[in-house]
Short mmCIF file of C-alpha atoms and ligand atoms in Angstrom, two decimals:
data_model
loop_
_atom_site.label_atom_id
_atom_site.label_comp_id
_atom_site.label_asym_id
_atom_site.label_seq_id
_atom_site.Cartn_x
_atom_site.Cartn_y
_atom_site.Cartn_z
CA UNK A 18 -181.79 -16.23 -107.67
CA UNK A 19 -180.50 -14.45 -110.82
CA UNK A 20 -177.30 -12.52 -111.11
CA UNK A 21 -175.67 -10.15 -114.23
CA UNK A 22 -172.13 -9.86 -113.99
CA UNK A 23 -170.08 -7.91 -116.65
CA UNK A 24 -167.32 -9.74 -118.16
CA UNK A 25 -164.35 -7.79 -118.06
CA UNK A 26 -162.05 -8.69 -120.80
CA UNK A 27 -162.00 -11.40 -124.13
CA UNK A 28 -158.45 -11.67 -123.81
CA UNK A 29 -158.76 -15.44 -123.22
CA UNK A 30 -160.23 -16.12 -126.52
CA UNK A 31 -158.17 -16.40 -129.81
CA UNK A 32 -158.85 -13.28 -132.14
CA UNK A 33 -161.56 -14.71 -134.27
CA UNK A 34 -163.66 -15.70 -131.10
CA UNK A 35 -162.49 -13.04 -129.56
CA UNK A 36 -165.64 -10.88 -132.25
CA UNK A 37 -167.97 -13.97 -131.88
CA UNK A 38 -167.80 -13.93 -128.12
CA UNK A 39 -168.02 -10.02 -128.06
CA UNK A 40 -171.07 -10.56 -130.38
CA UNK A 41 -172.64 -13.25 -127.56
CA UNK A 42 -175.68 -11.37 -126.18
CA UNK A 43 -176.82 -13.79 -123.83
CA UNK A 44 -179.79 -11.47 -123.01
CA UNK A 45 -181.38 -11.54 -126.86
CA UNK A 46 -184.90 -11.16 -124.67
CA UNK A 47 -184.81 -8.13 -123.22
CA UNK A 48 -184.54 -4.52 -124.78
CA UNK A 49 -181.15 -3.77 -126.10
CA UNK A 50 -181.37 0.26 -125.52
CA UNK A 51 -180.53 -1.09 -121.50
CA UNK A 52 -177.31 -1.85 -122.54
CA UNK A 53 -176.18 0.59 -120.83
CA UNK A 54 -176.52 -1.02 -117.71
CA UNK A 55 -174.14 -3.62 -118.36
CA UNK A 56 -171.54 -1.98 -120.23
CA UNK A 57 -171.82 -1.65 -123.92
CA UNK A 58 -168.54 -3.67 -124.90
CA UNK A 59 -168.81 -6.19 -121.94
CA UNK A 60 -170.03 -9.33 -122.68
CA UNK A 61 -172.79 -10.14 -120.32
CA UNK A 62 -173.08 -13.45 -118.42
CA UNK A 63 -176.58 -14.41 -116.40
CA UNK A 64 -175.37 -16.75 -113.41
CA UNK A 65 -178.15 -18.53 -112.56
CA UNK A 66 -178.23 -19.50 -108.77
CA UNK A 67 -174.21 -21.09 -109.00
CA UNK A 68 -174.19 -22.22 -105.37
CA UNK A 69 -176.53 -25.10 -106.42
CA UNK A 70 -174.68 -26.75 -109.19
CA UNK A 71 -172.47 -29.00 -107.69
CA UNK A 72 -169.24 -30.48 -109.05
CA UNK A 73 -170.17 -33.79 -108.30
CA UNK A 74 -172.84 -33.39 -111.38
CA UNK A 75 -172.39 -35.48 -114.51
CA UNK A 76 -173.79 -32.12 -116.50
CA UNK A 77 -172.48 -29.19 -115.70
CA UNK A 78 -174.20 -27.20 -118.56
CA UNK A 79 -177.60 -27.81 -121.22
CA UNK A 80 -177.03 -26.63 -124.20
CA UNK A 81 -180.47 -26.71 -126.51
CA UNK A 82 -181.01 -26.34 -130.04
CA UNK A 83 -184.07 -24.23 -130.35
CA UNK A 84 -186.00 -24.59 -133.31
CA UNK A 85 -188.19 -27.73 -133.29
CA UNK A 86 -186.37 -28.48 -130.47
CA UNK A 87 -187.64 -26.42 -127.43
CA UNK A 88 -191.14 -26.47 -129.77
CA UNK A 89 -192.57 -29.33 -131.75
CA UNK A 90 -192.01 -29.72 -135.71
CA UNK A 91 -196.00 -30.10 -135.58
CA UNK A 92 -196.15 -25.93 -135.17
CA UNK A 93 -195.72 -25.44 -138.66
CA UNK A 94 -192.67 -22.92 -138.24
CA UNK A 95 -190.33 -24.76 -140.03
CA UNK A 96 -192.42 -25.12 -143.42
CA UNK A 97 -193.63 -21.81 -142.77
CA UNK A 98 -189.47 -20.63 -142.55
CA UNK A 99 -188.62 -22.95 -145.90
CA UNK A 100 -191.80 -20.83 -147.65
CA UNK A 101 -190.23 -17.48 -146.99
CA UNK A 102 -186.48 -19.15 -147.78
CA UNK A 103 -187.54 -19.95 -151.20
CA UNK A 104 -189.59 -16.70 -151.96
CA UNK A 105 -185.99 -14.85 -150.99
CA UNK A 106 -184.60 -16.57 -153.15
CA UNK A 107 -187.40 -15.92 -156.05
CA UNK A 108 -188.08 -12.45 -155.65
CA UNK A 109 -184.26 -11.94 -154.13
CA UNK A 110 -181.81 -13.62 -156.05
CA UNK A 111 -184.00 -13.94 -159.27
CA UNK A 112 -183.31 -17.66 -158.85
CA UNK A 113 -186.13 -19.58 -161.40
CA UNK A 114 -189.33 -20.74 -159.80
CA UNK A 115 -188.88 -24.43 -160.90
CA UNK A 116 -185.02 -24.55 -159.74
CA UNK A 117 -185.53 -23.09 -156.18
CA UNK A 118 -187.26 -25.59 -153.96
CA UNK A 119 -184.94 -28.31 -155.36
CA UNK A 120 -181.44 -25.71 -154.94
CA UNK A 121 -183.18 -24.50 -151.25
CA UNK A 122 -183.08 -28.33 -149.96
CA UNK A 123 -179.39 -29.16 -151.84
CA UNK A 124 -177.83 -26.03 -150.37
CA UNK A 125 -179.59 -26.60 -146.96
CA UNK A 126 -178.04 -30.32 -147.15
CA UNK A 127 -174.89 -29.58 -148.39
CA UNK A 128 -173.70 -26.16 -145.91
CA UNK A 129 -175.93 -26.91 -143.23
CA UNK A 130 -177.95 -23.73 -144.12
CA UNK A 131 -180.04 -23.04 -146.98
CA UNK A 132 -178.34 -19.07 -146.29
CA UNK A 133 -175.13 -20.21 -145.92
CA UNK A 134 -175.16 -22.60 -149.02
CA UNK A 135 -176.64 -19.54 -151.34
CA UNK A 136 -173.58 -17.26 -149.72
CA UNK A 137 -170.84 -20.65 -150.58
CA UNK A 138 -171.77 -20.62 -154.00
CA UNK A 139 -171.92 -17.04 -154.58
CA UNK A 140 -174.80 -15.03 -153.84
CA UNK A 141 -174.01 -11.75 -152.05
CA UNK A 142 -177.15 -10.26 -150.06
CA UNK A 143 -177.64 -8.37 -146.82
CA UNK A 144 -178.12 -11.48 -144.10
CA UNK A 145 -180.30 -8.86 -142.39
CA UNK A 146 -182.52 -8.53 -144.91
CA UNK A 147 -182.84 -12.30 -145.49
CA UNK A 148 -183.59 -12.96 -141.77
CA UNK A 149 -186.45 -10.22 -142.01
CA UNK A 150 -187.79 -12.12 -145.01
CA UNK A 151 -187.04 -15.79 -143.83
CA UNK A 152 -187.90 -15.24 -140.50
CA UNK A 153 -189.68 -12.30 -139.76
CA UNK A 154 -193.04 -13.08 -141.32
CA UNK A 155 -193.27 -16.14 -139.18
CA UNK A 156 -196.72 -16.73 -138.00
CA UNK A 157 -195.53 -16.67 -134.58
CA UNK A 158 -199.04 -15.79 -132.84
CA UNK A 159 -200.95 -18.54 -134.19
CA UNK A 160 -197.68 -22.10 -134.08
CA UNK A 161 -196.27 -20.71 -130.77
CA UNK A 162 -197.72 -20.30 -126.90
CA UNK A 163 -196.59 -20.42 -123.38
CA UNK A 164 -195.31 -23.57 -121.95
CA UNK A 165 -195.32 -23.75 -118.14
CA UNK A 166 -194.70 -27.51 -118.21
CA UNK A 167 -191.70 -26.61 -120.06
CA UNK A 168 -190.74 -23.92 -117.96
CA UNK A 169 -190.95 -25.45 -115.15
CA UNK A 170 -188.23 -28.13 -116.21
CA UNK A 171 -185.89 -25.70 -116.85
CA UNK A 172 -186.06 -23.71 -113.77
CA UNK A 173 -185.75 -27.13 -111.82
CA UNK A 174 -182.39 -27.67 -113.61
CA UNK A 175 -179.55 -27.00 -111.54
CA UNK A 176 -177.04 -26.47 -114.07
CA UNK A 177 -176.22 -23.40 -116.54
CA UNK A 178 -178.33 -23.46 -119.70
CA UNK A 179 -177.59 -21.98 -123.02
CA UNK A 180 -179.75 -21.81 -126.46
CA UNK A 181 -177.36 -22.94 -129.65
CA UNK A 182 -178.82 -22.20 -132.80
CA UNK A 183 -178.58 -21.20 -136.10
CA UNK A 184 -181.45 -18.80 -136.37
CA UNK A 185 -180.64 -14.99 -135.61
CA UNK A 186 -180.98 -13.14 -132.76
CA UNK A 187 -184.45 -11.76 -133.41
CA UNK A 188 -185.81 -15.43 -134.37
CA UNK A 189 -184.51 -16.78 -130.89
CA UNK A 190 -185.74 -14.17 -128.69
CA UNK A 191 -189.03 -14.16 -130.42
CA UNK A 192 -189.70 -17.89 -129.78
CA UNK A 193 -188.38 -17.92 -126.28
CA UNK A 194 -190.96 -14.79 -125.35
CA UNK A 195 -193.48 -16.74 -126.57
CA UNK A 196 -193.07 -20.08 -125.39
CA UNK A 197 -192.66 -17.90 -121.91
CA UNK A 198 -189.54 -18.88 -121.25
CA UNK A 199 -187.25 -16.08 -121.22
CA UNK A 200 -185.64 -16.15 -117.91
CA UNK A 201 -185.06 -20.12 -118.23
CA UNK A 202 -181.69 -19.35 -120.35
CA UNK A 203 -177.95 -17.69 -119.50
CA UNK A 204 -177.70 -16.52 -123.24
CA UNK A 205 -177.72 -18.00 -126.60
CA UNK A 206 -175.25 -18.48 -128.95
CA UNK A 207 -177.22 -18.02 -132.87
CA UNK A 208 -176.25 -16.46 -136.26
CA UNK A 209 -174.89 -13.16 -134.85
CA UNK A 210 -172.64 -14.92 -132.42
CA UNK A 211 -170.72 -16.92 -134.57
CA UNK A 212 -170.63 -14.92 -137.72
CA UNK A 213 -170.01 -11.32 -136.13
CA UNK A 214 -169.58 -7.84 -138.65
CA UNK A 215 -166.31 -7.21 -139.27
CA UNK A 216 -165.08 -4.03 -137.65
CA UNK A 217 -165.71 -0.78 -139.60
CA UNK A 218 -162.79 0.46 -141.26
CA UNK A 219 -160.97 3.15 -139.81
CA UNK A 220 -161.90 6.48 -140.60
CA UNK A 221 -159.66 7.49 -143.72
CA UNK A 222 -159.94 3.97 -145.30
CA UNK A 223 -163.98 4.73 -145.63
CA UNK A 224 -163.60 8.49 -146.50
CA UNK A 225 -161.57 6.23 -149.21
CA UNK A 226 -164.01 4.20 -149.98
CA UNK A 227 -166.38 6.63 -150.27
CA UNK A 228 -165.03 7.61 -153.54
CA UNK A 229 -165.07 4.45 -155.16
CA UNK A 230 -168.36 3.09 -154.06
CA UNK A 231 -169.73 2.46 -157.31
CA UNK A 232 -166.65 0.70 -158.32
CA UNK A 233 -166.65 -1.60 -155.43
CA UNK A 234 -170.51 -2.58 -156.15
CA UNK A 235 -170.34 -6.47 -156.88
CA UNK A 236 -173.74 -8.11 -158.68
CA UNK A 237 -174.00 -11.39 -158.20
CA UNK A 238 -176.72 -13.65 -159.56
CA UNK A 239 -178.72 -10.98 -159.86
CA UNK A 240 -178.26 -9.39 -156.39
CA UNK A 241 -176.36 -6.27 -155.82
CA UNK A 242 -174.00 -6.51 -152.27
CA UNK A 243 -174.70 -4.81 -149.07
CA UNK A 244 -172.80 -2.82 -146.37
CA UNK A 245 -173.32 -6.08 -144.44
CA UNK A 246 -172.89 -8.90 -147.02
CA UNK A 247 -169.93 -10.98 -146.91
CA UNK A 248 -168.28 -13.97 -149.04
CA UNK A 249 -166.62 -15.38 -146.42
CA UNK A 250 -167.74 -18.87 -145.22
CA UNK A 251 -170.87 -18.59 -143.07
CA UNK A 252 -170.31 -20.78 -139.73
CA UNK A 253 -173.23 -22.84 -138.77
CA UNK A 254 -174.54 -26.12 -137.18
CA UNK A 255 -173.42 -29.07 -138.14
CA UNK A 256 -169.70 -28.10 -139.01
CA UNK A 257 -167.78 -29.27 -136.37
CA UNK A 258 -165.56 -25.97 -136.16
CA UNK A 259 -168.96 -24.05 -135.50
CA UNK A 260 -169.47 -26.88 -132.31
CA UNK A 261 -165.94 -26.16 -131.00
CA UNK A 262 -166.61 -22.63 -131.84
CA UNK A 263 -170.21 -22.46 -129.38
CA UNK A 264 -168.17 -25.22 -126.42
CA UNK A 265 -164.84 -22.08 -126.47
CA UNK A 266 -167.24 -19.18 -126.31
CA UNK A 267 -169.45 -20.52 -123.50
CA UNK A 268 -166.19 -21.45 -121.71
CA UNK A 269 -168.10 -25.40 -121.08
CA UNK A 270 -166.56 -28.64 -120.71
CA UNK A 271 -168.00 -30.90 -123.97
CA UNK A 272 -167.49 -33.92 -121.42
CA UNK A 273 -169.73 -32.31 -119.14
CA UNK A 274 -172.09 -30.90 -121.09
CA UNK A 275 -175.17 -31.97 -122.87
CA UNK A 276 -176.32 -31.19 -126.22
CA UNK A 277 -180.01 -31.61 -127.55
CA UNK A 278 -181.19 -30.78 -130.93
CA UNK A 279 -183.75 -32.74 -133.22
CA UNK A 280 -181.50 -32.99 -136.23
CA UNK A 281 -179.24 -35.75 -136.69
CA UNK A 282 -176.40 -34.62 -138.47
CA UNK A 283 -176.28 -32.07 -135.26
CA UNK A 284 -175.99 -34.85 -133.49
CA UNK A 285 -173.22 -36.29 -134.81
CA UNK A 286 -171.21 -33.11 -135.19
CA UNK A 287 -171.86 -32.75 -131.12
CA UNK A 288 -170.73 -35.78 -130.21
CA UNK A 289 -167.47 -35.63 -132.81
CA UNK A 290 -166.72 -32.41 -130.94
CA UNK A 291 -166.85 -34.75 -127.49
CA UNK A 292 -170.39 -33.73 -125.85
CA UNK A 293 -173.41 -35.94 -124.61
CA UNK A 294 -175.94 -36.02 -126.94
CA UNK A 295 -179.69 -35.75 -127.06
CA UNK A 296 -182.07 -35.98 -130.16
CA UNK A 297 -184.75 -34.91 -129.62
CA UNK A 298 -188.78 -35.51 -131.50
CA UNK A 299 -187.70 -38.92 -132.19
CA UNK A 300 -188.13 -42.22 -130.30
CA UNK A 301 -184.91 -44.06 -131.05
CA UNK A 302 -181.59 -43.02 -131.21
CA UNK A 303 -179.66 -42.00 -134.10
CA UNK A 304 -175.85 -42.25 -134.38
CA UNK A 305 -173.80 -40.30 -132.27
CA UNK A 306 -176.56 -39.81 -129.93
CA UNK A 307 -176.71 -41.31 -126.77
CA UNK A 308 -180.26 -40.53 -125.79
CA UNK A 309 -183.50 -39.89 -127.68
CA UNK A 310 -186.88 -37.85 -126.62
CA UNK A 311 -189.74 -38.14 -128.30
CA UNK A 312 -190.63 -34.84 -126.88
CA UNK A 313 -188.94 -32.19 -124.80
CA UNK A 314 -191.51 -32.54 -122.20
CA UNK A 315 -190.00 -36.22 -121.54
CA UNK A 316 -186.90 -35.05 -120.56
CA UNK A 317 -186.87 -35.95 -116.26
CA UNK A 318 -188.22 -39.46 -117.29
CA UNK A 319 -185.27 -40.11 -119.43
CA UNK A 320 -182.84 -38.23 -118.38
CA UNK A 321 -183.28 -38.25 -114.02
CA UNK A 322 -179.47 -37.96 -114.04
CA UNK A 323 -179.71 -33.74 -114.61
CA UNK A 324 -181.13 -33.38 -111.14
CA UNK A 325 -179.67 -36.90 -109.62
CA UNK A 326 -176.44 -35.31 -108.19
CA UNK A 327 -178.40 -32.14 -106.65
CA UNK A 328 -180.87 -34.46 -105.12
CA UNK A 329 -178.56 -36.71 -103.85
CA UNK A 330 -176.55 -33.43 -102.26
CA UNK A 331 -179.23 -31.95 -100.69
CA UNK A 332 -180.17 -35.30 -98.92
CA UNK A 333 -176.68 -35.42 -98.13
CA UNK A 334 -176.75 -31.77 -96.56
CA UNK A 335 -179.92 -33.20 -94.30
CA UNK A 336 -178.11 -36.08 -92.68
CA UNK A 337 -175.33 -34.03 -91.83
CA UNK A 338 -174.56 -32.71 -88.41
CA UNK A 339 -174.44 -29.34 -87.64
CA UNK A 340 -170.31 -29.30 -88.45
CA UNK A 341 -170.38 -30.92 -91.47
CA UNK A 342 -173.32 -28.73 -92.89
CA UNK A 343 -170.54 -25.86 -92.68
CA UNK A 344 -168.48 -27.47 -94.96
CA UNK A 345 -170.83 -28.53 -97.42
CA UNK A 346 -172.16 -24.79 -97.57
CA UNK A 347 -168.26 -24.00 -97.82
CA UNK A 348 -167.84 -26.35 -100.66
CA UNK A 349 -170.95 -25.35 -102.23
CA UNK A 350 -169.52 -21.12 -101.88
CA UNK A 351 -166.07 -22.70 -103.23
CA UNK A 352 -168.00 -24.16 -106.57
CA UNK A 353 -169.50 -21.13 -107.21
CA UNK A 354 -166.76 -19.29 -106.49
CA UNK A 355 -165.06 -21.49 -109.30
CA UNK A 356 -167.90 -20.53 -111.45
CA UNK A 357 -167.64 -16.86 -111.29
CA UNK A 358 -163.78 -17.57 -111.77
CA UNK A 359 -164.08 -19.42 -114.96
CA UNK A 360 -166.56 -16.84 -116.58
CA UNK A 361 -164.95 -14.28 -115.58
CA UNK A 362 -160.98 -15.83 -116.66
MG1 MG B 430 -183.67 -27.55 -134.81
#
């Protein structure tokens, strides 16, 4: 049982995740002209059958990396992304052929991006219009198709689940139509979310502006700026304020929550930033991770704990009597009452 509720008000969240959690679109997968049936401002929060999570649960809330995560590295998406990276960057930012593959990899290692390392040391460009490029000639058709095993998992999970990623909004509802699995997720939480616009000036500042555009023109590298370009520090996986940033917006508790993502230095940002940690595509465990998967698919073998505490409930709600089956159901309508309170608070 699905249910959209319409949070009211951001007022909880300190100003500068105040925009990122305005920016949260947990419903990246279905048409955004039906906004209107949520409330354009609100920010929009899929409950996903509450009654059944129960407090007793060690997790409370998933919270998945996507890329090569949810899908195998083997689908040739990521070498497919680095391609159109570096040819941004060639026919882009003029960048020389025999420097970019080296600078794509040392920016990518050094700011956790390969975008936001070019933006750190100076390039100004339109991140729209290095999405489209970087990700929008993926060969989607052909790397990525349905997965009903997959699917299937996730329903079965009782707690909330979120996608955390640092691909944009287009990217991540892309690969979640076609792996099938759009109504497996509450929202996700990608590029848009944590590095919102900035509000447009007020009227008479750009009738201002207007005047001076030319002056205000920066070329950088090569690259003239953009309405939407920006110099300010791009906040991405694996800095630990962009963790802390994802745990505030989708108002979880780190110690009950558990993070999976097949990089390592994701990893170790999660679990600095206190939550349970999964990498996942590799057989052994890397440090600050507390589990590994070889595959996604593995997940109830290795990790039977995510639907111990429901099991062990509903047995529980079996070999009550009649009396005590009231007050389970009660507790269960108190949890979820808890839930709605929290996303709503
Ligand atoms: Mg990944």
């Amino acid at each position: 049982m699905y249910k959209w509720a319409i949070q009211p008000s951001l007022m909880d969240y300190p100003p500068p995740l105040a925009a990122a959690a305005a920016c949260l679109n947990p419903s990246p997968f279905h048409d955004h002209s039906s906004h209107s049936r949520f409330g354009l401002s609100g920010l929009l929060i899929l409950t996903m059958d509450a009654g059944r999570r129960s407090s007793r649960a060690k997790y409370e809330c998933l919270l998945f990396d996507l890329d090569d995560t949810l899908y195998p590295m083997s689908s040739g998406l990521n070498l497919a992304c680095r391609n159109n990276i570096e040819e941004f960057m060639l026919q882009q930012l003029y960048i020389e052929e025999n420097e970019v593959s080296r600078m794509c990899l040392e920016l990518y290692r050094e700011y956790g991006t390969t975008m936001a390392g070019l933006k750190a040391v100076g390039y100004e460009f339109d991140d729209d219009e290095f999405h489209a490029v970087a990700h929008g000639k993926l060969p989607y058709a052909e790397a990525l198709k349905p997965d009903p095993l997959l699917r299937n998992l996730l329903l079965s999970m009782p707690q909330r689940k979120l996608i955390f990623t640092n691909s944009n909004r287009e990217h991540a509802a892309e690969v979640v139509k076609r792996l099938g699995l759009e109504d497996c997720f509450e929202g996700v939480i990608c590029f848009e979310t944590l590095n919102p616009l900035p509000p447009p000036p007020p009227a008479s500042a750009a009738a201002a502006a207007d005047d001076d555009d030319i002056d205000r023109q920066v070329v950088v590298a090569g690259s003239s700026s953009s309405s939407s370009s920006t110099t300010s520090p791009i906040l991405c996986k694996p800095s630990l304020q962009a963790m802390q940033a994802a745990i505030h917006i989708a108002n979880i508790d780190p110690s009950k929550t558990l993070f999976l993502d097949d990089s390592a230095r994701n990893i170790a940002s999660a679990k600095a930033a206190g939550l349970h940690t999964v990498i996942v595509g590799r057989s052994t465990v890397v440090e600050g991770a507390d589990h590994a998967l070889s595959s996604i698919h593995n997940i109830k073998e290795a990790l039977p704990e995510i639907w111990q505490a429901e099991e062990e409930e509903e047995e529980a709600t079996v070999a009550a009597t009649p009396g005590d089956q009231v007050i389970i159901q009660s507790n269960a309508a108190a949890a979820a009452a808890a839930v709605q309170a929290t996303v709503f608070a």
